[in-house]
Coordinates of C-alpha atoms in Angstrom, one line a residue:
Chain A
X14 CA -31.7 30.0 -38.1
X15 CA -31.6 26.4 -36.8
X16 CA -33.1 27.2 -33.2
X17 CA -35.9 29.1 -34.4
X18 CA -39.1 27.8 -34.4
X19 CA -42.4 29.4 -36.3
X20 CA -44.9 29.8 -33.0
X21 CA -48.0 31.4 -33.6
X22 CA -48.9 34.3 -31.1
X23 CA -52.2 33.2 -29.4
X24 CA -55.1 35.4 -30.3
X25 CA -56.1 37.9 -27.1
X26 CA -59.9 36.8 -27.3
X27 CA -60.3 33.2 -26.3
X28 CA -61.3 30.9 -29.7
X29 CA -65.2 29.5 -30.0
X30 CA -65.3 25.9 -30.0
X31 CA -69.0 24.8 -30.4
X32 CA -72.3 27.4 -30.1
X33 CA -75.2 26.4 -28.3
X34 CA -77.8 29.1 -29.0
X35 CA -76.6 32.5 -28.8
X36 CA -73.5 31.3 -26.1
X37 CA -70.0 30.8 -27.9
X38 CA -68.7 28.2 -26.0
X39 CA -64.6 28.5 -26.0
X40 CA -61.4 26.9 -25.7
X41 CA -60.6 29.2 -22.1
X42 CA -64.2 28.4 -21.0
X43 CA -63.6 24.3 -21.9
X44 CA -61.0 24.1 -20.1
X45 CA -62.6 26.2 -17.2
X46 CA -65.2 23.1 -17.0
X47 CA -62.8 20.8 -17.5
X48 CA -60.9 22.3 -14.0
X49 CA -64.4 22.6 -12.2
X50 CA -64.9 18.8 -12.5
X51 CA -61.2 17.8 -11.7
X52 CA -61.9 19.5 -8.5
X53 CA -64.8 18.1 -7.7
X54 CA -63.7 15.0 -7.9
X55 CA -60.6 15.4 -6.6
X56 CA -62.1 17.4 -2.8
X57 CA -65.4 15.0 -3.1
X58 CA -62.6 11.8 -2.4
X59 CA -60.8 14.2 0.4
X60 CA -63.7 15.1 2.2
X61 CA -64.4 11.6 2.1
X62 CA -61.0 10.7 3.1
X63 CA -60.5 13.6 5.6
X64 CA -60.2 12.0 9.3
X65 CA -58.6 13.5 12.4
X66 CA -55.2 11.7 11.7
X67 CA -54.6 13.0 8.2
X68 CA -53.2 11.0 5.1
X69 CA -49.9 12.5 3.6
X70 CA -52.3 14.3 0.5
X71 CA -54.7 16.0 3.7
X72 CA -51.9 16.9 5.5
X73 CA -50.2 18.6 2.5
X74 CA -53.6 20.3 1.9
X75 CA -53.9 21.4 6.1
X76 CA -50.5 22.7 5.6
X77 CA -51.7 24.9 2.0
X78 CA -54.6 25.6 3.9
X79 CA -52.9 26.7 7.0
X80 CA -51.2 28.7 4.8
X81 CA -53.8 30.8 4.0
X82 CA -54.9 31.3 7.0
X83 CA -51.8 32.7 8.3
X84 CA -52.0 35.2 5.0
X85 CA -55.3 36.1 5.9
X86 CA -55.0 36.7 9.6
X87 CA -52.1 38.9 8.9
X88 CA -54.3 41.1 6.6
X89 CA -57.0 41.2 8.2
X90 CA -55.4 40.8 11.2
X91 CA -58.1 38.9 13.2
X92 CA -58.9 34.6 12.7
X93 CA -62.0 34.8 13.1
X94 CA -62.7 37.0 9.5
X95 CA -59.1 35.3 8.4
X96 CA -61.4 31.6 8.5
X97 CA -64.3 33.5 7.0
X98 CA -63.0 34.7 4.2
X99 CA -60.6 31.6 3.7
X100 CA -63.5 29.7 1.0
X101 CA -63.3 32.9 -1.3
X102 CA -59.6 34.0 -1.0
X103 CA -58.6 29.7 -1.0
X104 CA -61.1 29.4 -4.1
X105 CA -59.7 32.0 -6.5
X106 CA -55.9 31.0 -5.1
X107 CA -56.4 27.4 -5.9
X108 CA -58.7 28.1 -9.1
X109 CA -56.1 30.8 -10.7
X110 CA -53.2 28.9 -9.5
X111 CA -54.3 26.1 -11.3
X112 CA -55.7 27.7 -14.5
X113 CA -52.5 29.7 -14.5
X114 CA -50.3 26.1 -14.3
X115 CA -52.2 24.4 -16.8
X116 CA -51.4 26.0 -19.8
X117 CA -47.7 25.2 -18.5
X118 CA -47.8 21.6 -19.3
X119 CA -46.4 20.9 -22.8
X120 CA -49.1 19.7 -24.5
X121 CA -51.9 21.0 -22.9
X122 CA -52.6 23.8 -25.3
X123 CA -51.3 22.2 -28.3
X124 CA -54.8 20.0 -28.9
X125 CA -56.7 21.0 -31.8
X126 CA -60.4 20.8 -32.8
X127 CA -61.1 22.3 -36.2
X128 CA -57.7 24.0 -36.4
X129 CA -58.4 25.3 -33.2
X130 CA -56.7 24.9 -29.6
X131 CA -58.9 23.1 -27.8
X132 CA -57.7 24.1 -24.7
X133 CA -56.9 27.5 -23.7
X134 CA -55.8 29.1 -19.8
X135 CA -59.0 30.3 -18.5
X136 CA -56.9 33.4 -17.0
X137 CA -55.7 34.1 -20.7
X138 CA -59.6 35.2 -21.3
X139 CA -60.8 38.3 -20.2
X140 CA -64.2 37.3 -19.8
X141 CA -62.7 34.6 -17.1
X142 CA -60.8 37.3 -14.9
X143 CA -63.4 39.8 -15.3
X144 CA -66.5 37.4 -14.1
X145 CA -64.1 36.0 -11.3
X146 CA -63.6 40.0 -10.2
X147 CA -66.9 40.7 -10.4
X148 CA -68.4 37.5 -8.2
X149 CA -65.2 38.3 -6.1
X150 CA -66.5 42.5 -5.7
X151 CA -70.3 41.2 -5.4
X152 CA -69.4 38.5 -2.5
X153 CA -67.3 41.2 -0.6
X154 CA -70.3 43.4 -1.0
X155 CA -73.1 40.3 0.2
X156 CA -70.2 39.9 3.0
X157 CA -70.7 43.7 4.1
X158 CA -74.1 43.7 3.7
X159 CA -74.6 40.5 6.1
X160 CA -72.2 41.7 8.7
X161 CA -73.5 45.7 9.1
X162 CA -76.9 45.7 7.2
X163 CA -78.1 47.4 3.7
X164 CA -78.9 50.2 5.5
X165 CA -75.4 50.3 6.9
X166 CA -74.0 49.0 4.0
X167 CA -75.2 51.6 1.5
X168 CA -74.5 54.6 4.1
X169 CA -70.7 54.0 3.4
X170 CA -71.5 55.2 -0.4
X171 CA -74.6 57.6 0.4
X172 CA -73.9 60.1 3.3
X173 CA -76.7 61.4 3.7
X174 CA -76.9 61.4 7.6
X175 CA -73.2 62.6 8.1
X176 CA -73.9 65.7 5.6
X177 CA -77.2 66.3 8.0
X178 CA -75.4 65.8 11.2
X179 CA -72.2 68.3 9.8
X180 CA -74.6 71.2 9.5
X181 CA -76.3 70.7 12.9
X182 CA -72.7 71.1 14.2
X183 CA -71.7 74.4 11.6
X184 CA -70.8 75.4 8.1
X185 CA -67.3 74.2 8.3
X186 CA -68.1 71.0 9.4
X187 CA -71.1 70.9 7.1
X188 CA -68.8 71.9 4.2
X189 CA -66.5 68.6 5.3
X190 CA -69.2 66.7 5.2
X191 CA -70.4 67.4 1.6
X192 CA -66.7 66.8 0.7
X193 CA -67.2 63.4 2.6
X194 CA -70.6 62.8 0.7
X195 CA -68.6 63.3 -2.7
X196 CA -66.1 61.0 -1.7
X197 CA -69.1 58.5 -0.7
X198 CA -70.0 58.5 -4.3
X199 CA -66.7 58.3 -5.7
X200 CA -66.2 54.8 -3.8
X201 CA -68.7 53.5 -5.6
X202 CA -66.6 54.3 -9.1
X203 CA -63.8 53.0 -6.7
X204 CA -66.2 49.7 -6.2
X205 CA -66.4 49.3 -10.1
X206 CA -62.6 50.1 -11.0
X207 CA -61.9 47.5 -8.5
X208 CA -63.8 44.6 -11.1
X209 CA -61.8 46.3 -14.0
X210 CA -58.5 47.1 -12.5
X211 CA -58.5 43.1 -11.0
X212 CA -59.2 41.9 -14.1
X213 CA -57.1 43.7 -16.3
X214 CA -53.9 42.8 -14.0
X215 CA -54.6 39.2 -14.2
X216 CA -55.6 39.2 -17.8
X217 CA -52.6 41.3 -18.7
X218 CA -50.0 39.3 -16.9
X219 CA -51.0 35.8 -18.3
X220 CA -51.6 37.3 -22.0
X221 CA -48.4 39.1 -21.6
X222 CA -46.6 36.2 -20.3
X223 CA -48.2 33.8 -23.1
X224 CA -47.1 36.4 -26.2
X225 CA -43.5 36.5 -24.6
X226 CA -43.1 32.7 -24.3
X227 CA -44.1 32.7 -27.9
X228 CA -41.6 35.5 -29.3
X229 CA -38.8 33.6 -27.0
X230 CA -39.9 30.3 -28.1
X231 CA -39.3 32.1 -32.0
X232 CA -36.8 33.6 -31.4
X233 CA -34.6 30.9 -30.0
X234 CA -35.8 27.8 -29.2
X235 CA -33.3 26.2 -27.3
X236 CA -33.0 26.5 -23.3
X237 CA -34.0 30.5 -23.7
X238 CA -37.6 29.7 -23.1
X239 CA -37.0 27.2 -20.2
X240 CA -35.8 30.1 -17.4
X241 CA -38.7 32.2 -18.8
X242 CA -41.0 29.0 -18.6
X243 CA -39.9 28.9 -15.2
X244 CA -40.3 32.4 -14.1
X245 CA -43.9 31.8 -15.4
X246 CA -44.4 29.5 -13.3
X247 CA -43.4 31.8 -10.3
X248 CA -45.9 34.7 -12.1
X249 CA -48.6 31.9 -11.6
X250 CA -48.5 31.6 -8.2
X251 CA -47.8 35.2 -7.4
X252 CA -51.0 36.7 -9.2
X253 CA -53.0 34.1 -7.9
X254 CA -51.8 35.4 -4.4
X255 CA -52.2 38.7 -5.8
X256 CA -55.4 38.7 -6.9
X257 CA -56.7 36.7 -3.2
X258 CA -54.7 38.7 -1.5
X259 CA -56.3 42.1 -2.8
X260 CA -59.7 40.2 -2.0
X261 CA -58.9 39.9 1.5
X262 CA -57.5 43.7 1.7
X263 CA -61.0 45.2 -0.4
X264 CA -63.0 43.1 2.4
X265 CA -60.9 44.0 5.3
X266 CA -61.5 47.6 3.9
X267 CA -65.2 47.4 3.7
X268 CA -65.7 46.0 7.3
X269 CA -63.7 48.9 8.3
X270 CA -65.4 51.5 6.4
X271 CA -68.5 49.7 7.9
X272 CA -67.1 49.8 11.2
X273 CA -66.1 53.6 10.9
X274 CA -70.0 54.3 10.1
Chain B
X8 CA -71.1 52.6 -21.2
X9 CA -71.6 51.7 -25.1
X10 CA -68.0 52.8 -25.3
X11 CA -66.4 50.6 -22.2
X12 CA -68.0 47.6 -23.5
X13 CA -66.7 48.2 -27.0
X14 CA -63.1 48.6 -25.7
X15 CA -63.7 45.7 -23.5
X16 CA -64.8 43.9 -26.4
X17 CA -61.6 44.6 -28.3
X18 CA -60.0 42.3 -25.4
X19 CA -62.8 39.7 -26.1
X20 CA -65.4 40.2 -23.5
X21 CA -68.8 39.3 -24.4
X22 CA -71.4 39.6 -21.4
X23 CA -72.8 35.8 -22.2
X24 CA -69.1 34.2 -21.6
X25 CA -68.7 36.5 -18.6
X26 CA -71.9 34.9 -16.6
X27 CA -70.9 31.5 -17.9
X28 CA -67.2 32.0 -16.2
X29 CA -69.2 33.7 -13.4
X30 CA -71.7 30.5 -13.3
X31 CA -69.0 28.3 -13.1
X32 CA -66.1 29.8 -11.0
X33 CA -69.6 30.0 -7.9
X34 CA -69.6 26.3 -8.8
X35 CA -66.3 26.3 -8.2
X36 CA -66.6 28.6 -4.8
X37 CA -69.6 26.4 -3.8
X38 CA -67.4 23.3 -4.7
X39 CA -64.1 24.2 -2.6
X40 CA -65.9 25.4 0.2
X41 CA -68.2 22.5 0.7
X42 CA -66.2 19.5 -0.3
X43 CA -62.5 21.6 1.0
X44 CA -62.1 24.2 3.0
X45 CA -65.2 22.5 5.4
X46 CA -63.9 19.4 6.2
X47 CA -60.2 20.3 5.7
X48 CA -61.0 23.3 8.2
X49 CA -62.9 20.6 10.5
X50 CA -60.3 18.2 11.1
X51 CA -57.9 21.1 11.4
X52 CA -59.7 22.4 14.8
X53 CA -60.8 19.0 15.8
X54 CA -56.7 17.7 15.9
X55 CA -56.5 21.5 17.6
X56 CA -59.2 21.0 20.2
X57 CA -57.6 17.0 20.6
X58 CA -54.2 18.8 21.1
X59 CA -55.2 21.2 23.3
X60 CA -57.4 19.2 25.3
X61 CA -53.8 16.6 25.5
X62 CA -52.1 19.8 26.5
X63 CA -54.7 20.2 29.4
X64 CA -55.1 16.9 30.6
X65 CA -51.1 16.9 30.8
X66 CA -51.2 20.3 32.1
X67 CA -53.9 19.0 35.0
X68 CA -51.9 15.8 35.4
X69 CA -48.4 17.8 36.2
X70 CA -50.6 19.8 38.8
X71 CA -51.7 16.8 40.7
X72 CA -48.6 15.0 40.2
X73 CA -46.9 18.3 41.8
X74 CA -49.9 18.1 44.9
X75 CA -49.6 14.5 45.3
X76 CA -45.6 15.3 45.4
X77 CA -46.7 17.8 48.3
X78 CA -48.9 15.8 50.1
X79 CA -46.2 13.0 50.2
X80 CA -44.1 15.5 51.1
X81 CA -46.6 16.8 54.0
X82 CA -46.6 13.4 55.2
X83 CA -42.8 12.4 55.2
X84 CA -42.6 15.6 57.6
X85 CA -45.5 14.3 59.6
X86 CA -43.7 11.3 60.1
X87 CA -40.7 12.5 60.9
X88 CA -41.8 14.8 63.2
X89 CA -44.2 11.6 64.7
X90 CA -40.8 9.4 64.6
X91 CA -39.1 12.4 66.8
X92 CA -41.2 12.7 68.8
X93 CA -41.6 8.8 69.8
X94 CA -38.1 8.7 70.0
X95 CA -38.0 11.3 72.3
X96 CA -40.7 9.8 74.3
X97 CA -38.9 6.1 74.7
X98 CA -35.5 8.0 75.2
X99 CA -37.9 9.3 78.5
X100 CA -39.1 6.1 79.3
X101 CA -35.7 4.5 78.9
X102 CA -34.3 6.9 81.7
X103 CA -37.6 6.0 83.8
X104 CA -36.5 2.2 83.0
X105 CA -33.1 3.1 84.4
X106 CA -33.5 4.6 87.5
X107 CA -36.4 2.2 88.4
X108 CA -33.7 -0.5 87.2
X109 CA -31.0 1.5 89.3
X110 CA -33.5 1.4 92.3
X111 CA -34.2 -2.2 92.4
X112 CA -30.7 -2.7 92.0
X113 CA -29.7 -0.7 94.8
X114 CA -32.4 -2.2 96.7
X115 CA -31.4 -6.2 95.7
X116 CA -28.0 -4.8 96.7
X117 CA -29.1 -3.7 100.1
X118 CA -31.1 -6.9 100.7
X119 CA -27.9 -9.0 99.4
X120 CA -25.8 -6.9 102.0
X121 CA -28.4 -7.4 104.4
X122 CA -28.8 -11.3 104.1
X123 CA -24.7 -11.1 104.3
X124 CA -25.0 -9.1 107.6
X125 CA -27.3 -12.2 109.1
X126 CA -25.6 -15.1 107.5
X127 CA -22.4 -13.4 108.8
X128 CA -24.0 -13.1 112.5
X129 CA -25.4 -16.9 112.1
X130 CA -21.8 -17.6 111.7
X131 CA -20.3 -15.4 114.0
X132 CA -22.9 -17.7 116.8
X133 CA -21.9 -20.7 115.6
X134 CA -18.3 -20.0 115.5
X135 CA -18.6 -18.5 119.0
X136 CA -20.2 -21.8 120.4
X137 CA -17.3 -23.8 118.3
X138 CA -14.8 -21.3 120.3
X139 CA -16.5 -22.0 123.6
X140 CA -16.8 -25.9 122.6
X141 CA -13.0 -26.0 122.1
X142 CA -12.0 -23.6 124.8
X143 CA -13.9 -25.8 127.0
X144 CA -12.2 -28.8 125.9
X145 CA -8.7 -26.8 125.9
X146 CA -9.2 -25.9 129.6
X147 CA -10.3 -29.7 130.7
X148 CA -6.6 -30.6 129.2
X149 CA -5.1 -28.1 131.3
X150 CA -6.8 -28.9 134.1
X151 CA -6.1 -32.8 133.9
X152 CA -2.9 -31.5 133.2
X153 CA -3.0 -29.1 136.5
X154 CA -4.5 -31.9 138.9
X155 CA -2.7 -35.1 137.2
X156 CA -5.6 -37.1 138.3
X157 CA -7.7 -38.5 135.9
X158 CA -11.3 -38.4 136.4
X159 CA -13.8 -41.5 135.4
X160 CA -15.6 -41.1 132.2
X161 CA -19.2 -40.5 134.1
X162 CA -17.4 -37.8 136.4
X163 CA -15.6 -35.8 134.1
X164 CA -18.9 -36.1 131.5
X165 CA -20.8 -34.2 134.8
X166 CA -18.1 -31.6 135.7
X167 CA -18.0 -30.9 132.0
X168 CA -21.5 -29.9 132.1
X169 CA -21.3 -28.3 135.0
X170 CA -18.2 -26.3 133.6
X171 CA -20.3 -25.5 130.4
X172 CA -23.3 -24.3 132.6
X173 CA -20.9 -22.0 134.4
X174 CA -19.7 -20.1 131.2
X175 CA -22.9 -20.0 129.7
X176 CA -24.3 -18.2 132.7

């Protein structure tokens, strides 16, 4: 078959490229460096750029970050937490959105060291979307913590005082309460599925989408793979919105939960 | 836990890589917030505040503008009612003016009459003593005429006189 082209499927763990002690340093996490110092060049010039009457860049960046904002005030549904959480939900949009894009310039991946890609999307490695889910649970957790106390903050897991306070007011309500204490504990599994169940998404969606382009890009090589390059590029934005948008919604939750108690 | 990190590490996780990706997307966090979100945020509310304070300053200058308006307004009806009422005022001294004007008139009138009524008599005198003068002289003819005589010029200057004297008494 003319319009068949022999693509190799990209491996699901992310590819060592140098070792410095006991660390494996690879492609996904090169490339992860490489972002980190794109952007801090790129925002160190805006912020030195950034005056009250904007420049065409700054106001495209007001208008993405306006953006956000509006996303977050509508689920949380107050500015005032929307502008809070706008550093974390604007990192992991712009972060993802980005490591999600990358890998869709021609080119990119195609870089060999050793035999090896040099370059790999950071989301196509687990270890990347599964740290990123875990700072992202942890901050929403330091953000709970700040705003209603450890105390507070750990009573939403460990009932204790409800279970006491059920009793004093009968069996049945005492009963309720112990049902209440089990779901206490339960959350905090719910805490920890949240890391994996992130992740996972994330991870799955950009492998997934990577092993397709490949079998399509064998398959048939001509114009097939451009629509599904181009729904990829859709998928990239939409889990990075995904996965900020489910950060906003866990920390919404938890200042509820906090507020409740 | 042995047996979720081995089925994790099917999918490649290995705890090492995972803090180095969480090392570096806190960079990251730590980078986008200080360097974009801050002063991206900051010149957001800043052209806000600028706008709103424009909107307020607009909003306080359409007040006074609309008080000022009054005011003016105030005064325009002031003066008007001012205007009427000097109007009304000289319209009362211009009827004062006329019937002073009327009086004097009347009175000039009455004076002129009056002056008339004594020039008249003045003449009504002199034209009597003209009457007498010529009735006089009228009855001397006829009586030359009556006694055909012809008296000297001393004689008939005397009975003249005398004749004079008689009517006037």
């Amino acid at each position: 078959m003319i319009f068949q082209v022999p693509t190799a499927q990209p491996p699901i763990e992310a590819e060592p490229i140098i070792t410095i002690g006991a660390l494996h340093i690879t492609n996904a996490m090169l490339l992860g460096v490489v972002l980190t110092i794109t952007l801090f060049l790129f925002f160190s010039r805006v912020k030195k750029k950034a005056s009250i009457v904007p420049s065409k860049l700054q106001a495209a960046l007001e208008i993405l970050v306006g953006g956000f904002i509006t996303l977050l005030e509508q689920i949380t549904g107050d500015r005032a937490k929307a502008e809070k959480l706008l550093p974390l939900v604007g990192t992991i949009f712009i972060f993802f959105g980005l490591s999600n894009f990358i890998g869709l310039i021609p080119g990119v991946t195609s870089i060999t060291y050793n035999g090896i890609a040099l370059f790999r999307t950071p989301t196509n490695d687990f270890n990347m979307t599964f740290s990123v889910a875990l700072a992202v649970v942890i901050l929403t957790q330091i953000m709970s913590i700040r705003a209603f106390g450890l105390f507070g903050h750990i009573g939403k897991f460990i009932k204790v005082k409800e279970v006491i306070q059920g009793f004093k007011k009968g069996i049945g309500a005492g009963v309720l309460s112990i049902v209440d204490f089990l779901i206490g504990l339960l959350d905090i599994v719910g805490e920890i599925a949240k890391v994996v169940s992130l992740s996972l998404r994330l991870f799955g969606n950009m492998y997934a989408g990577e092993v397709l382009a490949a079998i399509l890009l064998g398959a048939f090589a001509v114009a097939v793979p451009a629509p599904w390059m181009a729904m990829n590029m859709l998928v990239a934005v939409l889990q990075a919105m995904v996965f900020g948008s489910l950060t906003a919604a866990y920390y919404t939750l938890a200042v509820e939960q906090s507020e409740a108690t | 836990m042995e047996y979720i990190l081995d089925t994790l590490g099917k999918i490649g996780f290995e705890w090492r890589q995972g803090l180095f990706n969480l090392v570096n997307f806190l960079i990251i966090f730590w980078i986008l917030k200080r360097y974009a979100f801050k002063p991206l945020m900051k010149a957001i509310n800043e052209r806000q505040d600028a706008a709103r304070e424009a909107h307020d300053n607009f909003e306080s200058a359409k007040t006074e503008l609309g008080m000022a308006k009054q005011r003016a307004q105030t005064l325009v009806d002031e003066a008007k009612v001012e205007a009427n009422k000097v109007i009304e005022k000289s319209y009362e001294q211009a009827a004062l003016v006329a019937v002073e004007m009327k009086d004097k008139a009347k009175k000039e009138i009455e004076a002129l009459v009056e002056q008339a009524k004594r020039n008249i008599e003045i003449d009504k005198k002199e034209m009597k003593e003209a009457l007498r003068k010529e009735t006089v002289e009228l009855v001397m003819l006829a009586t030359e005429k009556i006694i055909r005589e012809r008296l000297d010029e001393k004689k008939d200057q005397e009975y003249i006189k005398e004749l004079i004297g008689s009517l006037k008494s």
